[in-house]
Amino acid sequence: MALMTDDKPDDVALAVSNLHTTIGTGPGAVRGVDGVSFTVRRGEIFGIAGESGSGKSMTAFSILRLLPTRGRISEGSILFKGEELTTLSEAGMRKLRGDRIAMIFQDPMTSLNPVFTVGSQISEAILQHRRMSATQAQAEAIRLMEIVEIPDAASRYSAFPHQFSGGMRQRIMIAMALSCAPDLLIADEPTTALDVTVEKQIIGFLQKLRRETGVAIMLITHNLNLLAENSDRIAIMYAGQIVELAPTSEIFANPRHPYTQALLNSMPRGHISQQRLVPLAGVPPRIVGKRSGCSFAPRCPMAQELCTTVPELRDCGVGHSARCWFVEGSPRHDK
Amino acid sequence: MSQRIAGPGTLAEQTPPPRSAGGLSRPAEVLLGIITSKKAMFGILVILMVVICAVFSPWIAPHDPAAQSLAFRLAPMFSTAPDGTFHLLGTDHLGRDVLSRAIYGARVGLIVGLSVALIATFIGVTIGLVAGYFGGWIDAVLMRLCDVQLALPAILLAIAILAITGVSLLNIVLILALTQWVAFARVVRSATLSEREKEYVLAARALGFGSARIIYRYILPNVFAPIIVIATFAVAQAIIIEAALSFLGLGISGATPSWGAMLADGRTYLAIAPSLATIPGLFITLSVVGINLFGDWLRDFLDPKLKM
């Protein structure tokens, strides 16, 4: 891809190329992630958007290798700061998780252990990767709670998760994720379960974080409006593949893939008041076995004979590529 | 940025200090639950009585449980011996005081019940956690082991093993534990199966925690409620089986007073002195019912679905 060559190697936090993750084996195997390539740079917020089941979470879990029992990475490479993760041992991955790559989850109500105090859980996360005494860890946990703006942090240390609101719990999750100053933070729908005011706080917090620490953030969401203001580049995923990848402003100003266009037409955008919303009928397919043509073709208004052949990602602008036969002004293939 | 979080700030001011948060502390909550439930009150009173009998039997029992008085055998209830000693529940075929033996009998019942429950909990919970968490062939092997165990009738197995190893308190406890662990393993396994899919377990893995720590810190505490409940039922079950073994002549030797042995001895004299067999039977029934009622209440109490 054009963008990758522009990057200085130490500027790239994560480089995923041609990643394939399958669930199950044999002819019934589902292609959860099917040939996904992208890079995330230091200090960048990289958005991944798509409907449920499009493979965006599966991509995240592939990076951390936290796949379901029958899932495995079958092909491709994940370079994290120059280190190949697909061949790393399980023990090596465990050292990495929570230390250099951290993740926060969709539902803060259920992602904390209900039987221990929030403080002890942050301390435990710290002690997992750092050598210090329990007292030091406690002080560090309180410091982290202050960083994520938990009021009265010292006394809230011994509160239980059920005594916290959803937004506060998500901030505790972020505190745990920050405990070891990660290079990459994967946020899987971090605000989906929260109301909009809390969402603004959490996202504002992530923004501040990447400015101050230079952490690379992968922000996974189905909410394109959220990405519009809060990401640098966006990958649109559909049926396990990236169908369009572009800088955020490009995606919104000049969407090239019919799926991206359909997504944008189906959601309200604040600045256009008279816009009619166009629903997108159908659901994304689960890809089992070989692909027969463009996976979006069955729902695509532009589908033609040519679409029964699988399209490749094609460049259609600076750092902009789309997986469609009808991307105008892009005669050359990406690969 | 601080003015943006005014909401949580006010929340923090309203919430009492964390230690006493939630109104009542956990022990106080449990105590209140017991007092307000007839079931729990009855259960706990019976359990307390059994425990007091077992612990303080030398002080409570009116007579030496082994002292024989062949001249005053098979005396009915409320009888006074020629030497002036009063036997509230009469004497048995060797002239021993029935009440004293029943009080001392609580010791065997309690020791067997508690230690069996403890050992069975340990074995069953470990197997259940491992099977549920790792799944796959480990789960398959361990669960088939459970099936094998379930296929063998507990009493039959106990008789067979005791016939080989010989009777001792330790052997009985171990064998009964062997017959009781399956319930724990199966319940803990299924609870683990649902628990390991919870997001906080995934979050723990994303933090780099290993399997052992996740099982010990994240899964075990969250499947603890059903374990306590099954443990109470296991105590009752063990008391019954121990009594049954004694009744069948495979219990702890006759010198040590045990409810099952008293029942077995009394059976011979059912026609002349029916109280000999019925009194230990009553003791067994009462304590088992008490423990079961308490376990029943505990299950309801710990069931989060019944709260709020």
PDB file of N, CA and C in Angstrom, chain B residues 62-125:
ATOM      1  N   PRO B  62     -25.316 -36.972  80.499  1.00  0.00           N
ATOM      2  CA  PRO B  62     -25.494 -37.245  81.924  1.00  0.00           C
ATOM      3  C   PRO B  62     -24.651 -38.423  82.411  1.00  0.00           C
ATOM      4  N   HIS B  63     -24.324 -39.361  81.501  1.00  0.00           N
ATOM      5  CA  HIS B  63     -23.591 -40.549  81.921  1.00  0.00           C
ATOM      6  C   HIS B  63     -22.441 -40.811  80.981  1.00  0.00           C
ATOM      7  N   ASP B  64     -21.545 -41.722  81.393  1.00  0.00           N
ATOM      8  CA  ASP B  64     -20.497 -42.204  80.505  1.00  0.00           C
ATOM      9  C   ASP B  64     -21.163 -43.074  79.440  1.00  0.00           C
ATOM     10  N   PRO B  65     -20.967 -42.768  78.160  1.00  0.00           N
ATOM     11  CA  PRO B  65     -21.693 -43.502  77.115  1.00  0.00           C
ATOM     12  C   PRO B  65     -21.261 -44.965  77.024  1.00  0.00           C
ATOM     13  N   ALA B  66     -20.101 -45.305  77.610  1.00  0.00           N
ATOM     14  CA  ALA B  66     -19.625 -46.688  77.506  1.00  0.00           C
ATOM     15  C   ALA B  66     -19.912 -47.483  78.775  1.00  0.00           C
ATOM     16  N   ALA B  67     -20.371 -46.795  79.828  1.00  0.00           N
ATOM     17  CA  ALA B  67     -20.589 -47.482  81.103  1.00  0.00           C
ATOM     18  C   ALA B  67     -21.773 -48.442  80.988  1.00  0.00           C
ATOM     19  N   GLN B  68     -21.504 -49.736  81.264  1.00  0.00           N
ATOM     20  CA  GLN B  68     -22.571 -50.721  81.148  1.00  0.00           C
ATOM     21  C   GLN B  68     -23.176 -51.013  82.520  1.00  0.00           C
ATOM     22  N   SER B  69     -24.411 -51.359  82.452  1.00  0.00           N
ATOM     23  CA  SER B  69     -25.063 -51.759  83.694  1.00  0.00           C
ATOM     24  C   SER B  69     -25.993 -52.908  83.337  1.00  0.00           C
ATOM     25  N   LEU B  70     -25.393 -54.129  83.364  1.00  0.00           N
ATOM     26  CA  LEU B  70     -26.124 -55.283  82.837  1.00  0.00           C
ATOM     27  C   LEU B  70     -27.369 -55.585  83.654  1.00  0.00           C
ATOM     28  N   ALA B  71     -27.380 -55.114  84.900  1.00  0.00           N
ATOM     29  CA  ALA B  71     -28.552 -55.350  85.739  1.00  0.00           C
ATOM     30  C   ALA B  71     -29.729 -54.471  85.325  1.00  0.00           C
ATOM     31  N   PHE B  72     -29.438 -53.380  84.625  1.00  0.00           N
ATOM     32  CA  PHE B  72     -30.495 -52.443  84.270  1.00  0.00           C
ATOM     33  C   PHE B  72     -30.521 -52.245  82.762  1.00  0.00           C
ATOM     34  N   ARG B  73     -30.793 -53.351  82.021  1.00  0.00           N
ATOM     35  CA  ARG B  73     -30.789 -53.311  80.567  1.00  0.00           C
ATOM     36  C   ARG B  73     -32.168 -52.982  80.023  1.00  0.00           C
ATOM     37  N   LEU B  74     -32.165 -52.436  78.790  1.00  0.00           N
ATOM     38  CA  LEU B  74     -33.403 -52.209  78.041  1.00  0.00           C
ATOM     39  C   LEU B  74     -34.482 -51.493  78.853  1.00  0.00           C
ATOM     40  N   ALA B  75     -34.031 -50.551  79.663  1.00  0.00           N
ATOM     41  CA  ALA B  75     -34.988 -49.792  80.468  1.00  0.00           C
ATOM     42  C   ALA B  75     -35.744 -48.822  79.582  1.00  0.00           C
ATOM     43  N   PRO B  76     -37.029 -48.617  79.841  1.00  0.00           N
ATOM     44  CA  PRO B  76     -37.799 -47.670  79.032  1.00  0.00           C
ATOM     45  C   PRO B  76     -37.400 -46.226  79.337  1.00  0.00           C
ATOM     46  N   MET B  77     -38.001 -45.299  78.615  1.00  0.00           N
ATOM     47  CA  MET B  77     -37.718 -43.881  78.839  1.00  0.00           C
ATOM     48  C   MET B  77     -38.171 -43.467  80.226  1.00  0.00           C
ATOM     49  N   PHE B  78     -37.549 -42.420  80.745  1.00  0.00           N
ATOM     50  CA  PHE B  78     -37.876 -41.853  82.061  1.00  0.00           C
ATOM     51  C   PHE B  78     -37.800 -42.891  83.169  1.00  0.00           C
ATOM     52  N   SER B  79     -36.759 -43.697  83.198  1.00  0.00           N
ATOM     53  CA  SER B  79     -36.684 -44.682  84.277  1.00  0.00           C
ATOM     54  C   SER B  79     -35.474 -44.402  85.160  1.00  0.00           C
ATOM     55  N   THR B  80     -35.620 -44.779  86.413  1.00  0.00           N
ATOM     56  CA  THR B  80     -34.544 -44.573  87.373  1.00  0.00           C
ATOM     57  C   THR B  80     -33.999 -45.942  87.779  1.00  0.00           C
ATOM     58  N   ALA B  81     -32.673 -46.066  87.678  1.00  0.00           N
ATOM     59  CA  ALA B  81     -32.030 -47.340  88.003  1.00  0.00           C
ATOM     60  C   ALA B  81     -32.040 -47.549  89.508  1.00  0.00           C
ATOM     61  N   PRO B  82     -31.843 -48.817  89.982  1.00  0.00           N
ATOM     62  CA  PRO B  82     -31.823 -49.095  91.425  1.00  0.00           C
ATOM     63  C   PRO B  82     -30.774 -48.269  92.154  1.00  0.00           C
ATOM     64  N   ASP B  83     -29.655 -47.951  91.447  1.00  0.00           N
ATOM     65  CA  ASP B  83     -28.626 -47.154  92.134  1.00  0.00           C
ATOM     66  C   ASP B  83     -28.957 -45.664  92.130  1.00  0.00           C
ATOM     67  N   GLY B  84     -30.164 -45.326  91.642  1.00  0.00           N
ATOM     68  CA  GLY B  84     -30.615 -43.939  91.732  1.00  0.00           C
ATOM     69  C   GLY B  84     -30.313 -43.085  90.514  1.00  0.00           C
ATOM     70  N   THR B  85     -29.585 -43.646  89.498  1.00  0.00           N
ATOM     71  CA  THR B  85     -29.306 -42.837  88.309  1.00  0.00           C
ATOM     72  C   THR B  85     -30.541 -42.791  87.411  1.00  0.00           C
ATOM     73  N   PHE B  86     -30.760 -41.569  86.843  1.00  0.00           N
ATOM     74  CA  PHE B  86     -31.945 -41.360  86.018  1.00  0.00           C
ATOM     75  C   PHE B  86     -31.576 -41.476  84.538  1.00  0.00           C
ATOM     76  N   HIS B  87     -32.356 -42.262  83.767  1.00  0.00           N
ATOM     77  CA  HIS B  87     -32.102 -42.419  82.340  1.00  0.00           C
ATOM     78  C   HIS B  87     -33.275 -41.856  81.565  1.00  0.00           C
ATOM     79  N   LEU B  88     -33.101 -40.640  81.058  1.00  0.00           N
ATOM     80  CA  LEU B  88     -34.186 -39.927  80.379  1.00  0.00           C
ATOM     81  C   LEU B  88     -34.730 -40.715  79.187  1.00  0.00           C
ATOM     82  N   LEU B  89     -33.804 -41.291  78.396  1.00  0.00           N
ATOM     83  CA  LEU B  89     -34.243 -42.024  77.206  1.00  0.00           C
ATOM     84  C   LEU B  89     -34.038 -43.524  77.368  1.00  0.00           C
ATOM     85  N   GLY B  90     -33.892 -43.969  78.608  1.00  0.00           N
ATOM     86  CA  GLY B  90     -33.761 -45.395  78.854  1.00  0.00           C
ATOM     87  C   GLY B  90     -32.344 -45.900  78.630  1.00  0.00           C
ATOM     88  N   THR B  91     -32.192 -47.233  78.658  1.00  0.00           N
ATOM     89  CA  THR B  91     -30.881 -47.842  78.440  1.00  0.00           C
ATOM     90  C   THR B  91     -30.989 -48.868  77.322  1.00  0.00           C
ATOM     91  N   ASP B  92     -29.809 -49.204  76.748  1.00  0.00           N
ATOM     92  CA  ASP B  92     -29.825 -50.162  75.641  1.00  0.00           C
ATOM     93  C   ASP B  92     -29.590 -51.583  76.149  1.00  0.00           C
ATOM     94  N   HIS B  93     -29.290 -52.499  75.215  1.00  0.00           N
ATOM     95  CA  HIS B  93     -29.207 -53.911  75.587  1.00  0.00           C
ATOM     96  C   HIS B  93     -28.015 -54.214  76.492  1.00  0.00           C
ATOM     97  N   LEU B  94     -27.075 -53.266  76.648  1.00  0.00           N
ATOM     98  CA  LEU B  94     -25.965 -53.482  77.579  1.00  0.00           C
ATOM     99  C   LEU B  94     -26.105 -52.570  78.793  1.00  0.00           C
ATOM    100  N   GLY B  95     -27.278 -51.929  78.898  1.00  0.00           N
ATOM    101  CA  GLY B  95     -27.532 -51.065  80.037  1.00  0.00           C
ATOM    102  C   GLY B  95     -26.830 -49.726  79.941  1.00  0.00           C
ATOM    103  N   ARG B  96     -26.433 -49.302  78.681  1.00  0.00           N
ATOM    104  CA  ARG B  96     -25.781 -47.996  78.530  1.00  0.00           C
ATOM    105  C   ARG B  96     -26.842 -46.916  78.330  1.00  0.00           C
ATOM    106  N   ASP B  97     -26.554 -45.713  78.817  1.00  0.00           N
ATOM    107  CA  ASP B  97     -27.529 -44.626  78.745  1.00  0.00           C
ATOM    108  C   ASP B  97     -27.714 -44.175  77.299  1.00  0.00           C
ATOM    109  N   VAL B  98     -28.942 -44.230  76.782  1.00  0.00           N
ATOM    110  CA  VAL B  98     -29.214 -43.933  75.369  1.00  0.00           C
ATOM    111  C   VAL B  98     -28.965 -42.457  75.058  1.00  0.00           C
ATOM    112  N   LEU B  99     -29.418 -41.573  75.968  1.00  0.00           N
ATOM    113  CA  LEU B  99     -29.249 -40.143  75.728  1.00  0.00           C
ATOM    114  C   LEU B  99     -27.767 -39.792  75.591  1.00  0.00           C
ATOM    115  N   SER B 100     -26.961 -40.324  76.505  1.00  0.00           N
ATOM    116  CA  SER B 100     -25.533 -40.018  76.462  1.00  0.00           C
ATOM    117  C   SER B 100     -24.906 -40.515  75.171  1.00  0.00           C
ATOM    118  N   ARG B 101     -25.310 -41.706  74.762  1.00  0.00           N
ATOM    119  CA  ARG B 101     -24.745 -42.254  73.525  1.00  0.00           C
ATOM    120  C   ARG B 101     -25.176 -41.423  72.314  1.00  0.00           C
ATOM    121  N   ALA B 102     -26.436 -40.965  72.345  1.00  0.00           N
ATOM    122  CA  ALA B 102     -26.914 -40.146  71.226  1.00  0.00           C
ATOM    123  C   ALA B 102     -26.140 -38.829  71.161  1.00  0.00           C
ATOM    124  N   ILE B 103     -25.861 -38.265  72.350  1.00  0.00           N
ATOM    125  CA  ILE B 103     -25.117 -36.993  72.376  1.00  0.00           C
ATOM    126  C   ILE B 103     -23.696 -37.200  71.848  1.00  0.00           C
ATOM    127  N   TYR B 104     -23.062 -38.270  72.321  1.00  0.00           N
ATOM    128  CA  TYR B 104     -21.714 -38.567  71.820  1.00  0.00           C
ATOM    129  C   TYR B 104     -21.741 -38.921  70.333  1.00  0.00           C
ATOM    130  N   GLY B 105     -22.862 -39.519  69.899  1.00  0.00           N
ATOM    131  CA  GLY B 105     -22.990 -39.911  68.493  1.00  0.00           C
ATOM    132  C   GLY B 105     -22.912 -38.738  67.532  1.00  0.00           C
ATOM    133  N   ALA B 106     -23.265 -37.541  68.032  1.00  0.00           N
ATOM    134  CA  ALA B 106     -23.191 -36.353  67.192  1.00  0.00           C
ATOM    135  C   ALA B 106     -21.761 -36.124  66.721  1.00  0.00           C
ATOM    136  N   ARG B 107     -20.793 -36.574  67.560  1.00  0.00           N
ATOM    137  CA  ARG B 107     -19.389 -36.353  67.199  1.00  0.00           C
ATOM    138  C   ARG B 107     -19.042 -37.039  65.888  1.00  0.00           C
ATOM    139  N   VAL B 108     -19.341 -38.335  65.818  1.00  0.00           N
ATOM    140  CA  VAL B 108     -19.020 -39.076  64.602  1.00  0.00           C
ATOM    141  C   VAL B 108     -19.738 -38.460  63.415  1.00  0.00           C
ATOM    142  N   GLY B 109     -21.046 -38.190  63.602  1.00  0.00           N
ATOM    143  CA  GLY B 109     -21.821 -37.620  62.505  1.00  0.00           C
ATOM    144  C   GLY B 109     -21.207 -36.334  61.990  1.00  0.00           C
ATOM    145  N   LEU B 110     -20.838 -35.466  62.949  1.00  0.00           N
ATOM    146  CA  LEU B 110     -20.317 -34.160  62.561  1.00  0.00           C
ATOM    147  C   LEU B 110     -18.937 -34.276  61.910  1.00  0.00           C
ATOM    148  N   ILE B 111     -18.091 -35.098  62.530  1.00  0.00           N
ATOM    149  CA  ILE B 111     -16.743 -35.255  61.957  1.00  0.00           C
ATOM    150  C   ILE B 111     -16.843 -35.813  60.546  1.00  0.00           C
ATOM    151  N   VAL B 112     -17.628 -36.872  60.410  1.00  0.00           N
ATOM    152  CA  VAL B 112     -17.769 -37.481  59.086  1.00  0.00           C
ATOM    153  C   VAL B 112     -18.388 -36.477  58.114  1.00  0.00           C
ATOM    154  N   GLY B 113     -19.491 -35.849  58.523  1.00  0.00           N
ATOM    155  CA  GLY B 113     -20.181 -34.919  57.623  1.00  0.00           C
ATOM    156  C   GLY B 113     -19.274 -33.802  57.149  1.00  0.00           C
ATOM    157  N   LEU B 114     -18.608 -33.135  58.115  1.00  0.00           N
ATOM    158  CA  LEU B 114     -17.791 -31.982  57.741  1.00  0.00           C
ATOM    159  C   LEU B 114     -16.577 -32.374  56.916  1.00  0.00           C
ATOM    160  N   SER B 115     -15.863 -33.411  57.365  1.00  0.00           N
ATOM    161  CA  SER B 115     -14.639 -33.724  56.628  1.00  0.00           C
ATOM    162  C   SER B 115     -14.962 -34.275  55.242  1.00  0.00           C
ATOM    163  N   VAL B 116     -16.044 -35.049  55.139  1.00  0.00           N
ATOM    164  CA  VAL B 116     -16.432 -35.529  53.811  1.00  0.00           C
ATOM    165  C   VAL B 116     -16.759 -34.339  52.904  1.00  0.00           C
ATOM    166  N   ALA B 117     -17.556 -33.393  53.433  1.00  0.00           N
ATOM    167  CA  ALA B 117     -17.924 -32.243  52.607  1.00  0.00           C
ATOM    168  C   ALA B 117     -16.682 -31.464  52.177  1.00  0.00           C
ATOM    169  N   LEU B 118     -15.744 -31.313  53.115  1.00  0.00           N
ATOM    170  CA  LEU B 118     -14.532 -30.546  52.824  1.00  0.00           C
ATOM    171  C   LEU B 118     -13.706 -31.208  51.721  1.00  0.00           C
ATOM    172  N   ILE B 119     -13.476 -32.514  51.891  1.00  0.00           N
ATOM    173  CA  ILE B 119     -12.636 -33.219  50.913  1.00  0.00           C
ATOM    174  C   ILE B 119     -13.345 -33.286  49.565  1.00  0.00           C
ATOM    175  N   ALA B 120     -14.646 -33.594  49.608  1.00  0.00           N
ATOM    176  CA  ALA B 120     -15.399 -33.691  48.351  1.00  0.00           C
ATOM    177  C   ALA B 120     -15.423 -32.340  47.640  1.00  0.00           C
ATOM    178  N   THR B 121     -15.564 -31.258  48.418  1.00  0.00           N
ATOM    179  CA  THR B 121     -15.552 -29.924  47.815  1.00  0.00           C
ATOM    180  C   THR B 121     -14.237 -29.703  47.094  1.00  0.00           C
ATOM    181  N   PHE B 122     -13.144 -30.010  47.793  1.00  0.00           N
ATOM    182  CA  PHE B 122     -11.827 -29.774  47.217  1.00  0.00           C
ATOM    183  C   PHE B 122     -11.653 -30.548  45.908  1.00  0.00           C
ATOM    184  N   ILE B 123     -11.954 -31.854  45.957  1.00  0.00           N
ATOM    185  CA  ILE B 123     -11.778 -32.673  44.747  1.00  0.00           C
ATOM    186  C   ILE B 123     -12.705 -32.185  43.637  1.00  0.00           C
ATOM    187  N   GLY B 124     -13.994 -32.075  43.975  1.00  0.00           N
ATOM    188  CA  GLY B 124     -14.992 -31.761  42.956  1.00  0.00           C
ATOM    189  C   GLY B 124     -14.801 -30.387  42.341  1.00  0.00           C
ATOM    190  N   VAL B 125     -14.499 -29.404  43.184  1.00  0.00           N
ATOM    191  CA  VAL B 125     -14.345 -28.039  42.675  1.00  0.00           C
ATOM    192  C   VAL B 125     -13.130 -27.959  41.751  1.00  0.00           C
TER     193      VAL B 125
END
